[in-house]
XYZ file of N, CA and C in Angstrom:
711
model
N -27.462 21.597 77.374
C -26.839 22.685 76.623
C -25.543 22.216 75.968
N -24.743 21.532 76.764
C -23.485 21.008 76.245
C -23.743 20.007 75.143
N -24.768 19.180 75.347
C -25.115 18.169 74.341
C -25.555 18.829 73.053
N -26.297 19.920 73.142
C -26.771 20.624 71.956
C -25.616 21.235 71.175
N -24.630 21.802 71.961
C -23.471 22.368 71.261
C -22.645 21.279 70.555
N -22.513 20.145 71.208
C -21.767 19.034 70.600
C -22.446 18.555 69.334
N -23.770 18.503 69.366
C -24.519 18.078 68.193
C -24.343 19.063 67.037
N -24.333 20.360 67.377
C -24.150 21.377 66.336
C -22.770 21.260 65.690
N -21.754 21.035 66.556
C -20.406 20.892 66.010
C -20.319 19.653 65.109
N -20.980 18.586 65.524
C -20.979 17.343 64.716
C -21.649 17.574 63.366
N -22.784 18.298 63.406
C -23.485 18.603 62.158
C -22.636 19.481 61.239
N -21.975 20.483 61.844
C -21.142 21.394 61.057
C -19.972 20.652 60.395
N -19.351 19.750 61.186
C -18.220 18.994 60.646
C -18.683 18.060 59.537
N -19.862 17.480 59.729
C -20.393 16.571 58.711
C -20.681 17.299 57.412
N -21.295 18.482 57.554
C -21.621 19.276 56.367
C -20.349 19.698 55.636
N -19.337 20.128 56.417
C -18.066 20.517 55.809
C -17.395 19.340 55.089
N -17.446 18.188 55.744
C -16.862 16.991 55.139
C -17.562 16.611 53.850
N -18.904 16.693 53.887
C -19.650 16.390 52.668
C -19.336 17.385 51.561
N -19.146 18.633 51.951
C -18.795 19.656 50.963
C -17.454 19.366 50.302
N -16.488 18.968 51.136
C -15.174 18.629 50.594
C -15.272 17.423 49.665
N -16.040 16.403 50.110
C -16.202 15.199 49.304
C -16.859 15.511 47.965
N -17.925 16.318 48.010
C -18.603 16.695 46.764
C -17.658 17.460 45.848
N -16.853 18.349 46.448
C -15.888 19.118 45.653
C -14.868 18.214 44.988
N -14.396 17.213 45.736
C -13.422 16.271 45.163
C -14.051 15.463 44.033
N -15.285 14.995 44.269
C -15.957 14.211 43.230
C -16.224 15.042 41.987
N -16.622 16.299 42.199
C -16.846 17.180 41.051
C -15.552 17.414 40.273
N -14.463 17.600 41.005
C -13.174 17.827 40.351
C -12.766 16.612 39.530
N -12.940 15.410 40.144
C -12.627 14.189 39.406
C -13.520 14.042 38.173
N -14.801 14.377 38.350
C -15.738 14.257 37.233
C -15.391 15.210 36.105
N -15.069 16.453 36.464
C -14.697 17.439 35.444
C -13.414 17.010 34.733
N -12.442 16.534 35.543
C -11.176 16.085 34.952
C -11.401 14.910 34.002
N -12.252 13.965 34.433
C -12.541 12.803 33.591
C -13.250 13.220 32.313
N -14.159 14.191 32.432
C -14.890 14.659 31.253
C -13.934 15.323 30.263
N -13.026 16.145 30.781
C -12.049 16.794 29.895
C -11.116 15.775 29.267
N -10.747 14.780 30.068
C -9.861 13.742 29.547
C -10.544 12.961 28.431
N -11.804 12.605 28.641
C -12.539 11.861 27.616
C -12.721 12.704 26.364
N -12.998 13.998 26.569
C -13.156 14.895 25.427
C -11.854 14.972 24.626
N -10.728 15.048 25.336
C -9.436 15.080 24.655
C -9.170 13.801 23.885
N -9.548 12.665 24.468
C -9.354 11.392 23.776
C -10.215 11.303 22.522
N -11.450 11.809 22.598
C -12.325 11.778 21.422
C -11.806 12.699 20.324
N -11.235 13.849 20.737
C -10.665 14.752 19.740
C -9.466 14.113 19.051
N -8.631 13.430 19.842
C -7.478 12.759 19.251
C -7.922 11.633 18.321
N -8.951 10.894 18.723
C -9.483 9.835 17.868
C -9.960 10.422 16.539
N -10.683 11.524 16.622
C -11.193 12.158 15.404
C -10.055 12.587 14.491
N -9.014 13.194 15.052
C -7.892 13.667 14.240
C -7.162 12.507 13.578
N -6.927 11.441 14.336
C -6.266 10.262 13.764
C -7.079 9.685 12.608
N -8.379 9.516 12.824
C -9.213 8.887 11.807
C -9.432 9.793 10.604
N -9.527 11.101 10.831
C -9.690 12.028 9.712
C -8.460 12.004 8.812
N -7.275 11.978 9.421
C -6.039 11.913 8.628
C -5.960 10.599 7.862
N -6.367 9.514 8.510
C -6.336 8.206 7.854
C -7.317 8.153 6.692
N -8.499 8.717 6.874
C -9.497 8.691 5.809
C -9.022 9.500 4.604
N -8.398 10.654 4.842
C -7.877 11.454 3.735
C -6.791 10.693 2.970
N -5.964 9.975 3.708
C -4.906 9.180 3.095
C -5.497 8.037 2.266
N -6.544 7.429 2.766
C -7.189 6.333 2.054
C -7.778 6.802 0.731
N -8.339 7.991 0.687
C -8.917 8.504 -0.550
C -7.850 8.642 -1.634
N -6.687 9.135 -1.241
C -5.585 9.287 -2.206
C -5.128 7.913 -2.701
N -4.936 6.981 -1.774
C -4.442 5.653 -2.144
C -5.446 4.885 -2.990
N -6.711 5.008 -2.666
C -7.733 4.264 -3.416
C -7.732 4.684 -4.880
N -7.693 5.982 -5.139
C -7.678 6.469 -6.522
C -6.395 6.024 -7.239
N -5.290 6.101 -6.533
C -4.000 5.747 -7.125
C -3.933 4.268 -7.491
N -4.448 3.417 -6.609
C -4.315 1.973 -6.837
C -5.391 1.412 -7.744
N -6.493 2.106 -7.919
C -7.442 1.678 -8.942
C -6.803 1.790 -10.321
N -6.060 2.868 -10.544
C -5.328 3.015 -11.809
C -4.236 1.956 -11.935
N -3.567 1.677 -10.826
C -2.466 0.713 -10.868
C -2.978 -0.697 -11.134
N -4.164 -1.014 -10.634
C -4.768 -2.324 -10.910
C -4.991 -2.489 -12.413
N -5.475 -1.422 -13.070
C -5.659 -1.469 -14.527
C -4.320 -1.638 -15.230
N -3.295 -0.930 -14.755
C -1.965 -1.029 -15.358
C -1.423 -2.454 -15.258
N -1.588 -3.100 -14.120
C -1.071 -4.462 -13.949
C -1.786 -5.444 -14.868
N -3.075 -5.252 -15.066
C -3.802 -6.120 -16.001
C -3.272 -5.944 -17.421
N -3.015 -4.715 -17.798
C -2.447 -4.463 -19.124
C -1.039 -5.046 -19.232
N -0.274 -4.929 -18.163
C 1.087 -5.460 -18.170
C 1.068 -6.985 -18.292
N 0.117 -7.612 -17.639
C -0.014 -9.070 -17.728
C -0.316 -9.481 -19.176
N -1.199 -8.741 -19.844
C -1.552 -9.052 -21.224
C -0.353 -8.821 -22.154
N 0.404 -7.758 -21.909
C 1.614 -7.498 -22.699
C 2.620 -8.625 -22.529
N 2.769 -9.090 -21.306
C 3.675 -10.202 -21.024
C 3.224 -11.467 -21.758
N 1.916 -11.707 -21.778
C 1.374 -12.890 -22.469
C 1.635 -12.812 -23.968
N 1.472 -11.613 -24.533
C 1.736 -11.458 -25.970
C 3.209 -11.718 -26.293
N 4.099 -11.251 -25.422
C 5.521 -11.509 -25.635
C 5.834 -12.986 -25.609
N 5.168 -13.696 -24.706
C 5.378 -15.139 -24.611
C 4.900 -15.848 -25.878
N 3.723 -15.440 -26.376
C 3.158 -16.103 -27.546
C 3.833 -15.672 -28.848
N 4.133 -14.377 -28.969
C 4.621 -13.850 -30.242
C 6.096 -14.140 -30.488
N 6.874 -14.260 -29.411
C 8.316 -14.424 -29.586
C 8.837 -15.679 -28.893
N 8.671 -15.741 -27.572
C 9.307 -16.824 -26.818
C 8.791 -18.200 -27.223
N 7.521 -18.288 -27.619
C 6.955 -19.585 -27.994
C 6.820 -19.753 -29.501
N 7.278 -18.764 -30.250
C 7.171 -18.845 -31.719
C 8.286 -19.732 -32.283
N 8.055 -20.240 -33.463
C 9.054 -21.098 -34.108
C 9.810 -20.373 -35.212
N 9.150 -19.467 -35.906
C 9.807 -18.763 -37.015
C 8.975 -17.533 -37.369
N 9.523 -16.738 -38.302
C 8.784 -15.584 -38.797
C 8.789 -14.389 -37.875
N 9.648 -14.388 -36.876
C 9.723 -13.271 -35.932
C 10.832 -12.329 -36.389
N 10.497 -11.065 -36.566
C 11.486 -10.082 -37.015
C 12.276 -9.525 -35.828
N 13.411 -8.907 -36.146
C 14.196 -8.250 -35.103
C 13.386 -7.137 -34.444
N 12.578 -6.446 -35.231
C 11.752 -5.363 -34.686
C 10.765 -5.900 -33.645
N 10.220 -7.075 -33.896
C 9.288 -7.673 -32.936
C 10.010 -8.063 -31.649
N 11.217 -8.590 -31.793
C 12.008 -8.917 -30.603
C 12.293 -7.649 -29.795
N 12.703 -6.580 -30.494
C 12.995 -5.320 -29.820
C 11.758 -4.759 -29.116
N 10.608 -4.931 -29.755
C 9.368 -4.440 -29.142
C 9.064 -5.178 -27.847
N 9.223 -6.494 -27.869
C 8.964 -7.284 -26.665
C 9.944 -6.917 -25.553
N 11.214 -6.754 -25.917
C 12.208 -6.373 -24.913
C 11.848 -5.027 -24.290
N 11.366 -4.110 -25.127
C 10.989 -2.783 -24.619
C 9.759 -2.857 -23.719
N 8.769 -3.630 -24.137
C 7.499 -3.666 -23.403
C 7.571 -4.519 -22.144
N 8.346 -5.602 -22.204
C 8.427 -6.513 -21.059
C 9.643 -6.119 -20.225
N 9.468 -5.071 -19.463
C 10.568 -4.523 -18.677
C 10.233 -4.445 -17.203
N 10.886 -3.546 -16.490
C 10.629 -3.415 -15.055
C 9.251 -2.813 -14.792
N 8.669 -3.155 -13.671
C 7.388 -2.595 -13.243
C 7.661 -1.631 -12.094
N 7.391 -0.381 -12.342
C 7.596 0.610 -11.290
C 6.421 0.562 -10.317
N 6.686 0.266 -9.069
C 5.572 0.142 -8.115
C 4.970 1.495 -7.761
N 3.705 1.491 -7.447
C 3.073 2.672 -6.861
C 3.432 2.688 -5.377
N 3.815 3.842 -4.919
C 4.192 3.972 -3.504
C 2.998 4.541 -2.748
N 2.381 3.749 -1.876
C 1.197 4.245 -1.169
C 1.550 5.282 -0.113
N 0.655 6.234 0.058
C 0.778 7.164 1.184
C 0.475 6.383 2.458
N 1.313 6.511 3.457
C 1.046 5.787 4.697
C 1.509 6.534 5.940
N 1.744 7.840 5.822
C 2.204 8.618 6.972
C 1.166 8.603 8.097
N -0.119 8.769 7.741
C -1.172 8.784 8.764
C -1.284 7.420 9.448
N -1.165 6.352 8.666
C -1.234 5.009 9.243
C -0.052 4.754 10.167
N 1.144 5.116 9.719
C 2.332 4.912 10.543
C 2.232 5.718 11.833
N 1.769 6.958 11.733
C 1.599 7.794 12.923
C 0.614 7.162 13.897
N -0.491 6.663 13.359
C -1.506 6.015 14.198
C -0.943 4.790 14.916
N -0.164 3.984 14.198
C 0.322 2.725 14.755
C 1.518 2.915 15.700
N 2.356 3.914 15.435
C 3.595 4.051 16.217
C 3.491 5.036 17.367
N 2.509 5.917 17.331
C 2.393 6.937 18.382
C 1.471 6.516 19.524
N 0.902 5.318 19.411
C -0.059 4.880 20.421
C -1.476 5.337 20.127
N -1.672 5.935 18.947
C -2.994 6.445 18.604
C -4.048 5.369 18.473
N -3.632 4.137 18.166
C -4.600 3.052 18.009
C -5.384 2.825 19.295
N -4.798 3.198 20.431
C -5.483 3.021 21.716
C -6.689 3.941 21.847
N -6.728 5.024 21.078
C -7.851 5.960 21.156
C -9.019 5.552 20.270
N -8.832 4.535 19.451
C -9.908 4.088 18.564
C -10.848 3.187 19.356
N -12.061 3.669 19.576
C -12.989 2.944 20.462
C -13.592 1.707 19.816
N -13.884 1.783 18.531
C -14.600 0.699 17.865
C -13.631 -0.443 17.533
N -13.836 -1.630 18.126
C -12.929 -2.754 17.825
C -12.977 -3.188 16.360
N -14.124 -3.002 15.719
C -14.226 -3.367 14.301
C -13.330 -2.470 13.446
N -13.269 -1.192 13.796
C -12.404 -0.267 13.065
C -10.943 -0.623 13.299
N -10.601 -0.961 14.537
C -9.219 -1.360 14.823
C -8.833 -2.600 14.018
N -9.743 -3.550 13.889
C -9.463 -4.766 13.118
C -9.272 -4.429 11.642
N -10.101 -3.543 11.098
C -9.984 -3.164 9.695
C -8.687 -2.396 9.425
N -8.261 -1.611 10.394
C -6.974 -0.918 10.254
C -5.841 -1.940 10.190
N -5.916 -2.957 11.038
C -4.891 -4.009 11.024
C -4.901 -4.759 9.696
N -6.077 -5.035 9.150
C -6.170 -5.730 7.867
C -5.623 -4.864 6.733
N -5.857 -3.568 6.803
C -5.313 -2.642 5.810
C -3.787 -2.626 5.865
N -3.243 -2.575 7.081
C -1.785 -2.595 7.234
C -1.200 -3.895 6.696
N -1.878 -5.009 6.941
C -1.407 -6.305 6.436
C -1.464 -6.341 4.909
N -2.520 -5.780 4.325
C -2.636 -5.742 2.866
C -1.516 -4.900 2.251
N -1.136 -3.829 2.913
C -0.008 -3.024 2.433
C 1.290 -3.829 2.447
N 1.494 -4.598 3.509
C 2.704 -5.429 3.599
C 2.751 -6.469 2.485
N 1.607 -7.097 2.203
C 1.561 -8.096 1.135
C 1.811 -7.459 -0.226
N 1.288 -6.263 -0.425
C 1.556 -5.543 -1.669
C 3.050 -5.263 -1.811
N 3.675 -4.801 -0.735
C 5.117 -4.530 -0.772
C 5.896 -5.790 -1.159
N 5.514 -6.915 -0.584
C 6.206 -8.173 -0.882
C 6.058 -8.553 -2.354
N 4.880 -8.346 -2.923
C 4.661 -8.704 -4.327
C 5.494 -7.819 -5.251
N 5.656 -6.559 -4.892
C 6.468 -5.655 -5.710
C 7.954 -6.003 -5.604
N 8.381 -6.389 -4.416
C 9.778 -6.808 -4.239
C 10.058 -8.055 -5.078
N 9.098 -8.973 -5.121
C 9.260 -10.195 -5.911
C 9.409 -9.873 -7.395
N 8.593 -8.966 -7.906
C 8.701 -8.560 -9.307
C 10.042 -7.883 -9.580
N 10.452 -7.031 -8.672
C 11.713 -6.310 -8.841
C 12.896 -7.269 -8.804
N 12.808 -8.279 -7.945
C 13.890 -9.267 -7.855
C 14.049 -10.035 -9.164
N 12.919 -10.364 -9.800
C 12.995 -11.082 -11.077
C 13.669 -10.216 -12.142
N 13.337 -8.942 -12.144
C 13.943 -8.044 -13.122
C 15.441 -7.885 -12.857
N 15.791 -7.533 -11.621
C 17.198 -7.289 -11.290
C 18.038 -8.562 -11.337
N 17.443 -9.664 -10.921
C 18.226 -10.880 -10.791
C 18.295 -11.746 -12.028
N 17.351 -11.552 -12.974
C 17.327 -12.461 -14.127
C 17.073 -11.758 -15.455
N 15.949 -11.076 -15.554
C 15.510 -10.601 -16.863
C 16.411 -9.498 -17.410
N 16.806 -8.546 -16.580
C 17.680 -7.482 -17.081
C 19.011 -8.061 -17.538
N 19.565 -8.975 -16.765
C 20.832 -9.601 -17.141
C 20.691 -10.358 -18.467
N 19.568 -11.008 -18.662
C 19.308 -11.738 -19.909
C 19.274 -10.766 -21.088
N 18.568 -9.646 -20.923
C 18.514 -8.643 -21.980
C 19.900 -8.074 -22.271
N 20.658 -7.825 -21.230
C 21.977 -7.228 -21.395
C 22.891 -8.146 -22.210
N 22.732 -9.442 -22.042
C 23.590 -10.400 -22.751
C 23.099 -10.716 -24.157
N 21.790 -10.654 -24.397
C 21.256 -11.172 -25.659
C 20.484 -10.152 -26.517
N 19.999 -9.079 -25.911
C 19.180 -8.138 -26.678
C 20.038 -7.050 -27.315
N 19.439 -6.335 -28.238
C 20.057 -5.131 -28.791
C 19.356 -3.936 -28.158
N 19.874 -3.497 -27.038
C 19.209 -2.431 -26.289
C 19.232 -1.114 -27.057
N 20.272 -0.909 -27.837
C 20.338 0.307 -28.653
C 19.177 0.335 -29.642
N 19.001 -0.744 -30.400
C 17.913 -0.792 -31.376
C 16.549 -0.781 -30.690
N 16.489 -1.375 -29.527
C 15.235 -1.352 -28.777
C 14.842 0.076 -28.440
N 15.800 0.902 -28.001
C 15.515 2.297 -27.676
C 15.207 3.111 -28.935
N 15.951 2.849 -29.999
C 15.699 3.557 -31.257
C 14.295 3.239 -31.764
N 13.939 1.968 -31.730
C 12.623 1.560 -32.199
C 11.492 2.140 -31.378
N 11.748 2.376 -30.107
C 10.719 2.946 -29.235
C 10.626 4.450 -29.363
N 11.600 5.049 -30.053
C 11.594 6.498 -30.218
C 12.163 7.258 -29.040
N 12.778 6.540 -28.082
C 13.285 7.210 -26.888
C 14.717 7.706 -27.049
N 15.455 7.170 -28.018
C 16.861 7.569 -28.147
C 17.244 7.726 -29.610
N 16.705 8.719 -30.305
C 17.003 8.879 -31.737
C 18.458 9.238 -32.003
N 19.159 9.708 -30.983
C 20.542 10.122 -31.191
C 21.486 8.936 -31.369
N 21.026 7.700 -31.228
C 21.913 6.554 -31.413
C 21.552 5.779 -32.676
N 20.965 6.474 -33.650
C 20.560 5.812 -34.895
C 21.727 5.127 -35.605
N 22.916 5.697 -35.499
C 24.050 5.146 -36.236
C 24.545 3.829 -35.646
N 24.144 3.521 -34.421
C 24.618 2.309 -33.756
C 23.533 1.240 -33.852
N 23.789 0.211 -34.580
C 22.771 -0.810 -34.773
C 23.378 -2.196 -34.554
N 22.668 -2.985 -33.752
C 23.110 -4.352 -33.474
C 21.908 -5.275 -33.591
N 22.135 -6.457 -34.050
C 21.050 -7.429 -34.131
C 20.943 -8.186 -32.813
N 19.724 -8.444 -32.348
C 19.579 -9.254 -31.136
C 19.968 -10.701 -31.405
N 20.304 -11.386 -30.346
C 20.613 -12.811 -30.444
C 19.279 -13.552 -30.615
N 18.916 -13.817 -31.854
C 17.592 -14.364 -32.134
C 17.359 -15.695 -31.427
N 18.380 -16.532 -31.363
C 18.220 -17.842 -30.722
C 17.906 -17.726 -29.234
N 18.259 -16.588 -28.639
C 17.995 -16.398 -27.219
C 16.561 -15.949 -26.958
N 15.822 -15.636 -28.020
C 14.459 -15.128 -27.845
C 13.422 -15.981 -28.560
N 13.647 -16.276 -29.828
C 12.617 -16.958 -30.627
C 12.610 -18.440 -30.302
N 11.475 -18.899 -29.786
C 11.340 -20.309 -29.442
C 12.346 -20.757 -28.400
N 12.714 -19.879 -27.484
C 13.739 -20.199 -26.496
C 13.084 -20.542 -25.160
N 13.395 -21.714 -24.631
C 12.758 -22.178 -23.393
C 13.117 -21.288 -22.204
N 14.375 -20.880 -22.115
C 14.775 -20.061 -20.968
C 14.046 -18.718 -20.968
N 13.959 -18.092 -22.138
C 13.243 -16.820 -22.226
C 11.760 -17.017 -21.939
N 11.208 -18.106 -22.460
C 9.796 -18.407 -22.185
C 9.567 -18.594 -20.691
N 10.484 -19.296 -20.026
C 10.344 -19.502 -18.585
C 10.409 -18.188 -17.813
N 11.270 -17.286 -18.261
C 11.362 -15.983 -17.605
C 10.045 -15.215 -17.730
N 9.447 -15.290 -18.918
C 8.175 -14.590 -19.099
C 7.045 -15.264 -18.322
N 7.085 -16.574 -18.241
C 6.079 -17.280 -17.429
C 6.225 -16.877 -15.962
N 7.465 -16.856 -15.479
C 7.696 -16.452 -14.086
C 7.233 -15.023 -13.851
N 7.493 -14.158 -14.812
C 7.044 -12.762 -14.684
C 5.521 -12.689 -14.677
N 4.881 -13.478 -15.533
C 3.425 -13.490 -15.553
C 2.830 -13.956 -14.231
N 3.447 -14.976 -13.644
C 2.962 -15.461 -12.354
C 3.102 -14.394 -11.273
N 4.223 -13.691 -11.293
C 4.429 -12.650 -10.273
C 3.537 -11.442 -10.518
N 3.251 -11.168 -11.775
C 2.272 -10.118 -12.069
C 0.888 -10.504 -11.548
N 0.564 -11.797 -11.656
C -0.711 -12.266 -11.123
C -0.789 -12.097 -9.619
N 0.291 -12.413 -8.934
C 0.338 -12.225 -7.474
C 0.213 -10.755 -7.132
N 0.915 -9.906 -7.894
C 0.836 -8.462 -7.648
C -0.589 -7.949 -7.851
N -1.250 -8.430 -8.911
C -2.634 -8.022 -9.165
C -3.551 -8.441 -8.020
N -3.340 -9.658 -7.515
C -4.152 -10.129 -6.391
C -3.905 -9.294 -5.136
N -2.644 -8.912 -4.918
C -2.330 -8.110 -3.731
C -2.947 -6.727 -3.833
N -2.984 -6.164 -5.040
C -3.608 -4.849 -5.220
C -5.124 -4.958 -5.036
N -5.724 -6.027 -5.545
C -7.162 -6.229 -5.352
C -7.488 -6.352 -3.870
N -6.654 -7.092 -3.133
C -6.872 -7.231 -1.686
C -6.704 -5.889 -0.990
N -5.724 -5.111 -1.430
C -5.500 -3.797 -0.833
C -6.684 -2.873 -1.087
N -7.213 -2.898 -2.312
C -8.380 -2.071 -2.624
C -9.584 -2.472 -1.790
N -9.777 -3.787 -1.598
C -10.891 -4.264 -0.763
C -10.715 -3.801 0.686
N -9.492 -3.892 1.195
C -9.226 -3.470 2.573
C -9.465 -1.979 2.743
N -9.062 -1.201 1.746
C -9.276 0.238 1.826
C -10.755 0.577 1.756
N -11.483 -0.090 0.885
C -12.915 0.178 0.751
C -13.671 -0.156 2.030
N -13.325 -1.285 2.657
C -13.989 -1.680 3.901
C -13.687 -0.689 5.025
N -12.445 -0.243 5.097
C -12.066 0.704 6.137
C -12.719 2.072 5.893
N -12.755 2.506 4.643
C -13.410 3.770 4.325
C -14.883 3.736 4.732
N -15.550 2.634 4.440
C -16.963 2.519 4.778
C -17.161 2.564 6.292
N -16.259 1.941 7.032
C -16.380 1.936 8.483
C -16.061 3.298 9.095
N -15.211 4.069 8.433
C -14.797 5.351 8.987
C -15.815 6.466 8.745
N -16.602 6.354 7.703
C -17.493 7.463 7.363
C -18.431 7.867 8.500
N -19.051 6.931 9.218
C -19.892 7.383 10.337
C -19.075 7.910 11.516
N -17.797 7.447 11.635
C -17.017 7.776 12.813
C -16.325 9.118 12.707
N -16.040 9.575 11.500
C -15.264 10.817 11.330
C -16.202 11.993 11.115
């Protein structure tokens, strides 16, 4: 009788223990499921924001790629028509080149979603290693684009603008372009020797052309990086 009661108590304790264990495992399982669900939701939000940002940037930089190609051709014409010419160049042609071969205003890419993803720890929620690699390549392409624009800006600020200020007729250049008709009474001739057949001016335009080429390559790389990332994100978002 005593043995039977002891056995019953042992069975009861075992059943209770198993119940507690099952309850703990269920709680852990439910918690893990909710945690995973939360991580997937965060991944979706990060990637959806990034994809929307990529669509804006892709459209913007396709136009900018065309602009840089046109700017490169304009720079080449200035080199051939004025800087490498020997004679027959009018003041109006010099003014036109000075007006056309000016600063290049960079396109500023949207990158709030990318910065948020990279700085908030969101990259840890991206499960696909291929997507993480493409995000890194996109970020690197943005950095290279920034560097190419800084290089172009440095040439303008450090050399070409100063050259124009010393040798060009900026007043006539603006009048000829139609941007400043109120200064018609002020007319100055450009320093022709500083432009026509001038090695220093030719070198400045060659340097600008080279940097425009680098900028064009950086934009092409950026467009490729965006296209690859967009393609990878479409099934994931």
